[in-house]
């Protein structure tokens, strides 16, 4: 569904070797670094956990298109694979390869509880992309709409929170 929506908007769609999906809307400045935004669609934090970040990012791009608004910087939506549910441990596996924290072949060899490997499952579902799982540029910023900090923000009367720690970070 996500890929179809992005194609309908004319976004440049690519799937990397870890199954991460990127959809890019060009900016007017060809030299400007892109703003990366999105999240994941697997969830352990509730039904709106990562999906909110992906659908929210898509809605921003749809709104820009509907209102015929351009941006100086490209806007690139990302949908991370195997981010939280961790069918193939560890968590943040695909974004971890993309960020250079894990080796690609090591990630492909991760097994689920039934002995299936991550690489074989990407092949099976057709999401082992040809694009290397690595940043294509130095991004200007990364924005993620997320629900997990909601109660903390409400308790402090804050509108925006900046995440400074995560269980998957060292």
PDB file of C-alpha atoms in Angstrom:
ATOM      1  CA  UNK A   1       0.000   0.000   0.000  1.00  0.00           C
ATOM      2  CA  UNK A   2       2.745   2.444   1.010  1.00  0.00           C
ATOM      3  CA  UNK A   3       4.731   1.885  -2.189  1.00  0.00           C
ATOM      4  CA  UNK A   4       1.584   2.322  -4.281  1.00  0.00           C
ATOM      5  CA  UNK A   5       0.763   5.615  -2.557  1.00  0.00           C
ATOM      6  CA  UNK A   6       4.302   6.875  -3.120  1.00  0.00           C
ATOM      7  CA  UNK A   7       4.263   5.860  -6.785  1.00  0.00           C
ATOM      8  CA  UNK A   8       0.899   7.615  -7.247  1.00  0.00           C
ATOM      9  CA  UNK A   9       2.548  10.801  -5.939  1.00  0.00           C
ATOM     10  CA  UNK A  10       5.412  10.422  -8.419  1.00  0.00           C
ATOM     11  CA  UNK A  11       8.019   9.924  -5.711  1.00  0.00           C
ATOM     12  CA  UNK A  12      11.352   8.291  -6.509  1.00  0.00           C
ATOM     13  CA  UNK A  13      10.991   4.916  -4.799  1.00  0.00           C
ATOM     14  CA  UNK A  14      13.871   2.625  -3.872  1.00  0.00           C
ATOM     15  CA  UNK A  15      14.248  -0.446  -1.680  1.00  0.00           C
ATOM     16  CA  UNK A  16      17.658  -1.147  -0.223  1.00  0.00           C
ATOM     17  CA  UNK A  17      19.359  -4.473   0.373  1.00  0.00           C
ATOM     18  CA  UNK A  18      17.813  -4.704   3.864  1.00  0.00           C
ATOM     19  CA  UNK A  19      14.251  -4.077   2.712  1.00  0.00           C
ATOM     20  CA  UNK A  20      14.167  -0.471   3.921  1.00  0.00           C
ATOM     21  CA  UNK A  21      11.886   1.560   1.652  1.00  0.00           C
ATOM     22  CA  UNK A  22      12.749   5.147   0.684  1.00  0.00           C
ATOM     23  CA  UNK A  23      10.458   7.524  -1.218  1.00  0.00           C
ATOM     24  CA  UNK A  24      11.935  10.844  -2.312  1.00  0.00           C
ATOM     25  CA  UNK A  25      10.243  14.077  -3.339  1.00  0.00           C
ATOM     26  CA  UNK A  26      12.655  16.382  -5.136  1.00  0.00           C
ATOM     27  CA  UNK A  27      13.428  19.857  -3.860  1.00  0.00           C
ATOM     28  CA  UNK A  28      14.101  22.971  -5.908  1.00  0.00           C
ATOM     29  CA  UNK A  29      17.753  23.216  -4.828  1.00  0.00           C
ATOM     30  CA  UNK A  30      19.674  20.334  -6.437  1.00  0.00           C
ATOM     31  CA  UNK A  31      22.558  20.822  -3.983  1.00  0.00           C
ATOM     32  CA  UNK A  32      20.476  20.844  -0.790  1.00  0.00           C
ATOM     33  CA  UNK A  33      20.713  17.886   1.558  1.00  0.00           C
ATOM     34  CA  UNK A  34      17.403  16.083   2.060  1.00  0.00           C
ATOM     35  CA  UNK A  35      15.237  15.958   5.139  1.00  0.00           C
ATOM     36  CA  UNK A  36      14.653  12.301   6.024  1.00  0.00           C
ATOM     37  CA  UNK A  37      11.410  11.473   7.809  1.00  0.00           C
ATOM     38  CA  UNK A  38       9.466   8.330   8.613  1.00  0.00           C
ATOM     39  CA  UNK A  39       9.617   5.363  10.951  1.00  0.00           C
ATOM     40  CA  UNK A  40       8.723   1.672  10.847  1.00  0.00           C
ATOM     41  CA  UNK A  41       5.519  -0.340  10.483  1.00  0.00           C
ATOM     42  CA  UNK A  42       6.203  -3.166  12.908  1.00  0.00           C
ATOM     43  CA  UNK A  43       5.111  -2.252  16.402  1.00  0.00           C
ATOM     44  CA  UNK A  44       5.545  -3.140  20.039  1.00  0.00           C
ATOM     45  CA  UNK A  45       4.502   0.274  21.319  1.00  0.00           C
ATOM     46  CA  UNK A  46       0.862   0.109  20.323  1.00  0.00           C
ATOM     47  CA  UNK A  47      -0.983   0.056  17.035  1.00  0.00           C
ATOM     48  CA  UNK A  48       0.041   3.606  16.142  1.00  0.00           C
ATOM     49  CA  UNK A  49       3.695   3.274  17.160  1.00  0.00           C
ATOM     50  CA  UNK A  50       5.971   3.418  14.063  1.00  0.00           C
ATOM     51  CA  UNK A  51       3.064   3.483  11.618  1.00  0.00           C
ATOM     52  CA  UNK A  52       2.167   6.985  12.746  1.00  0.00           C
ATOM     53  CA  UNK A  53       5.607   8.212  11.703  1.00  0.00           C
ATOM     54  CA  UNK A  54       5.349   6.612   8.261  1.00  0.00           C
ATOM     55  CA  UNK A  55       1.775   7.702   7.536  1.00  0.00           C
ATOM     56  CA  UNK A  56       2.442  11.156   9.014  1.00  0.00           C
ATOM     57  CA  UNK A  57       5.435  11.627   6.702  1.00  0.00           C
ATOM     58  CA  UNK A  58       3.379  10.458   3.731  1.00  0.00           C
ATOM     59  CA  UNK A  59       0.595  12.889   4.664  1.00  0.00           C
ATOM     60  CA  UNK A  60       3.080  15.786   4.765  1.00  0.00           C
ATOM     61  CA  UNK A  61       4.213  14.976   1.223  1.00  0.00           C
ATOM     62  CA  UNK A  62       0.610  14.507   0.039  1.00  0.00           C
ATOM     63  CA  UNK A  63      -0.309  17.896   1.511  1.00  0.00           C
ATOM     64  CA  UNK A  64       2.642  19.570  -0.220  1.00  0.00           C
ATOM     65  CA  UNK A  65       1.544  18.011  -3.499  1.00  0.00           C
ATOM     66  CA  UNK A  66      -2.163  18.845  -3.008  1.00  0.00           C
ATOM     67  CA  UNK A  67      -1.288  22.484  -2.346  1.00  0.00           C
ATOM     68  CA  UNK A  68       1.309  22.607  -5.124  1.00  0.00           C
ATOM     69  CA  UNK A  69       4.036  23.637  -2.668  1.00  0.00           C
ATOM     70  CA  UNK A  70       7.701  23.147  -3.385  1.00  0.00           C
ATOM     71  CA  UNK A  71      10.503  22.796  -0.862  1.00  0.00           C
ATOM     72  CA  UNK A  72      14.109  23.855  -1.279  1.00  0.00           C
ATOM     73  CA  UNK A  73      15.309  20.550   0.164  1.00  0.00           C
ATOM     74  CA  UNK A  74      14.232  17.130  -1.011  1.00  0.00           C
ATOM     75  CA  UNK A  75      11.951  15.320   1.427  1.00  0.00           C
ATOM     76  CA  UNK A  76      12.610  11.607   1.746  1.00  0.00           C
ATOM     77  CA  UNK A  77      10.302   9.223   3.571  1.00  0.00           C
ATOM     78  CA  UNK A  78      11.821   6.075   5.084  1.00  0.00           C
ATOM     79  CA  UNK A  79      10.080   2.916   6.194  1.00  0.00           C
ATOM     80  CA  UNK A  80      12.551   0.858   8.287  1.00  0.00           C
ATOM     81  CA  UNK A  81      12.328  -2.937   8.193  1.00  0.00           C
ATOM     82  CA  UNK A  82      12.469  -5.180  11.307  1.00  0.00           C
ATOM     83  CA  UNK A  83      12.837  -2.190  13.584  1.00  0.00           C
ATOM     84  CA  UNK A  84      11.059  -3.098  16.811  1.00  0.00           C
ATOM     85  CA  UNK A  85       9.231  -6.405  16.686  1.00  0.00           C
ATOM     86  CA  UNK A  86      12.580  -8.065  16.189  1.00  0.00           C
ATOM     87  CA  UNK A  87      11.413 -11.257  14.553  1.00  0.00           C
ATOM     88  CA  UNK A  88      15.050 -11.336  13.578  1.00  0.00           C
ATOM     89  CA  UNK A  89      17.002 -10.119  16.611  1.00  0.00           C
ATOM     90  CA  UNK A  90      18.437  -7.690  17.393  1.00  0.00           C
ATOM     91  CA  UNK A  91      15.989  -4.802  17.232  1.00  0.00           C
ATOM     92  CA  UNK A  92      16.744  -2.066  14.706  1.00  0.00           C
ATOM     93  CA  UNK A  93      18.455  -4.607  12.459  1.00  0.00           C
ATOM     94  CA  UNK A  94      17.849  -3.008   9.057  1.00  0.00           C
ATOM     95  CA  UNK A  95      18.409   0.573  10.198  1.00  0.00           C
ATOM     96  CA  UNK A  96      21.482  -0.730  12.042  1.00  0.00           C
ATOM     97  CA  UNK A  97      22.983  -2.056   8.804  1.00  0.00           C
ATOM     98  CA  UNK A  98      22.075   1.217   7.065  1.00  0.00           C
ATOM     99  CA  UNK A  99      23.813   3.199   9.826  1.00  0.00           C
ATOM    100  CA  UNK A 100      26.928   1.000   9.664  1.00  0.00           C
ATOM    101  CA  UNK A 101      26.425  -0.713  13.029  1.00  0.00           C
ATOM    102  CA  UNK A 102      25.919  -4.239  11.608  1.00  0.00           C
ATOM    103  CA  UNK A 103      27.419  -6.178   8.719  1.00  0.00           C
ATOM    104  CA  UNK A 104      25.003  -7.009   5.878  1.00  0.00           C
ATOM    105  CA  UNK A 105      25.809 -10.716   5.662  1.00  0.00           C
ATOM    106  CA  UNK A 106      25.594 -11.071   9.446  1.00  0.00           C
ATOM    107  CA  UNK A 107      22.144  -9.451   9.316  1.00  0.00           C
ATOM    108  CA  UNK A 108      21.018 -11.750   6.491  1.00  0.00           C
ATOM    109  CA  UNK A 109      21.991 -14.769   8.613  1.00  0.00           C
ATOM    110  CA  UNK A 110      19.790 -13.758  11.616  1.00  0.00           C
ATOM    111  CA  UNK A 111      17.238 -16.502  12.279  1.00  0.00           C
ATOM    112  CA  UNK A 112      13.701 -16.315  13.620  1.00  0.00           C
ATOM    113  CA  UNK A 113      12.212 -18.847  16.052  1.00  0.00           C
ATOM    114  CA  UNK A 114      11.431 -21.209  13.158  1.00  0.00           C
ATOM    115  CA  UNK A 115      14.952 -21.148  11.699  1.00  0.00           C
ATOM    116  CA  UNK A 116      14.150 -18.861   8.759  1.00  0.00           C
ATOM    117  CA  UNK A 117      16.850 -16.341   7.931  1.00  0.00           C
ATOM    118  CA  UNK A 118      16.264 -12.653   7.417  1.00  0.00           C
ATOM    119  CA  UNK A 119      17.950 -12.702   4.004  1.00  0.00           C
ATOM    120  CA  UNK A 120      15.867 -15.636   2.766  1.00  0.00           C
ATOM    121  CA  UNK A 121      12.658 -13.988   3.958  1.00  0.00           C
ATOM    122  CA  UNK A 122      13.532 -10.742   2.165  1.00  0.00           C
ATOM    123  CA  UNK A 123      14.038 -12.804  -1.000  1.00  0.00           C
ATOM    124  CA  UNK A 124      10.756 -14.647  -0.462  1.00  0.00           C
ATOM    125  CA  UNK A 125       8.681 -11.477  -0.177  1.00  0.00           C
ATOM    126  CA  UNK A 126      10.598  -9.609  -2.912  1.00  0.00           C
ATOM    127  CA  UNK A 127      12.031  -6.889  -0.687  1.00  0.00           C
ATOM    128  CA  UNK A 128      15.766  -7.558  -0.915  1.00  0.00           C
ATOM    129  CA  UNK A 129      16.544  -4.475  -2.949  1.00  0.00           C
ATOM    130  CA  UNK A 130      19.492  -3.874  -5.229  1.00  0.00           C
ATOM    131  CA  UNK A 131      20.419  -0.540  -3.630  1.00  0.00           C
ATOM    132  CA  UNK A 132      23.129  -0.766  -0.929  1.00  0.00           C
ATOM    133  CA  UNK A 133      21.831  -0.437   2.641  1.00  0.00           C
ATOM    134  CA  UNK A 134      23.683   2.758   3.463  1.00  0.00           C
ATOM    135  CA  UNK A 135      22.986   6.497   3.426  1.00  0.00           C
ATOM    136  CA  UNK A 136      22.964   7.974  -0.064  1.00  0.00           C
ATOM    137  CA  UNK A 137      23.997  11.381   1.257  1.00  0.00           C
ATOM    138  CA  UNK A 138      24.600  13.426   4.382  1.00  0.00           C
ATOM    139  CA  UNK A 139      21.028  14.213   5.354  1.00  0.00           C
ATOM    140  CA  UNK A 140      20.149  17.654   6.671  1.00  0.00           C
ATOM    141  CA  UNK A 141      17.852  16.298   9.401  1.00  0.00           C
ATOM    142  CA  UNK A 142      15.783  13.321  10.468  1.00  0.00           C
ATOM    143  CA  UNK A 143      12.273  13.867  11.804  1.00  0.00           C
ATOM    144  CA  UNK A 144      10.081  11.143  13.289  1.00  0.00           C
ATOM    145  CA  UNK A 145       6.559  11.539  14.563  1.00  0.00           C
ATOM    146  CA  UNK A 146       6.292   9.040  17.416  1.00  0.00           C
ATOM    147  CA  UNK A 147       3.836   8.139  20.156  1.00  0.00           C
ATOM    148  CA  UNK A 148       6.045   6.680  22.865  1.00  0.00           C
ATOM    149  CA  UNK A 149       6.931   9.958  24.570  1.00  0.00           C
ATOM    150  CA  UNK A 150       3.290  11.144  24.633  1.00  0.00           C
ATOM    151  CA  UNK A 151       2.562  10.562  28.343  1.00  0.00           C
ATOM    152  CA  UNK A 152       5.896  12.107  29.380  1.00  0.00           C
ATOM    153  CA  UNK A 153       5.268  15.163  27.219  1.00  0.00           C
ATOM    154  CA  UNK A 154       1.751  15.567  28.583  1.00  0.00           C
ATOM    155  CA  UNK A 155       2.978  15.291  32.185  1.00  0.00           C
ATOM    156  CA  UNK A 156       5.510  18.088  31.651  1.00  0.00           C
ATOM    157  CA  UNK A 157       3.247  20.264  29.492  1.00  0.00           C
ATOM    158  CA  UNK A 158       5.671  20.000  26.557  1.00  0.00           C
ATOM    159  CA  UNK A 159       4.612  20.073  22.912  1.00  0.00           C
ATOM    160  CA  UNK A 160       7.819  18.582  21.510  1.00  0.00           C
ATOM    161  CA  UNK A 161      10.326  16.105  22.903  1.00  0.00           C
ATOM    162  CA  UNK A 162      13.843  15.255  21.814  1.00  0.00           C
ATOM    163  CA  UNK A 163      14.763  11.621  22.381  1.00  0.00           C
ATOM    164  CA  UNK A 164      18.169  11.347  24.025  1.00  0.00           C
ATOM    165  CA  UNK A 165      18.256   7.615  24.789  1.00  0.00           C
ATOM    166  CA  UNK A 166      16.846   4.371  23.446  1.00  0.00           C
ATOM    167  CA  UNK A 167      17.061   0.754  24.571  1.00  0.00           C
ATOM    168  CA  UNK A 168      18.835  -0.155  21.319  1.00  0.00           C
ATOM    169  CA  UNK A 169      21.535   2.509  21.565  1.00  0.00           C
ATOM    170  CA  UNK A 170      24.920   1.898  23.172  1.00  0.00           C
TER     171      UNK A 170
END
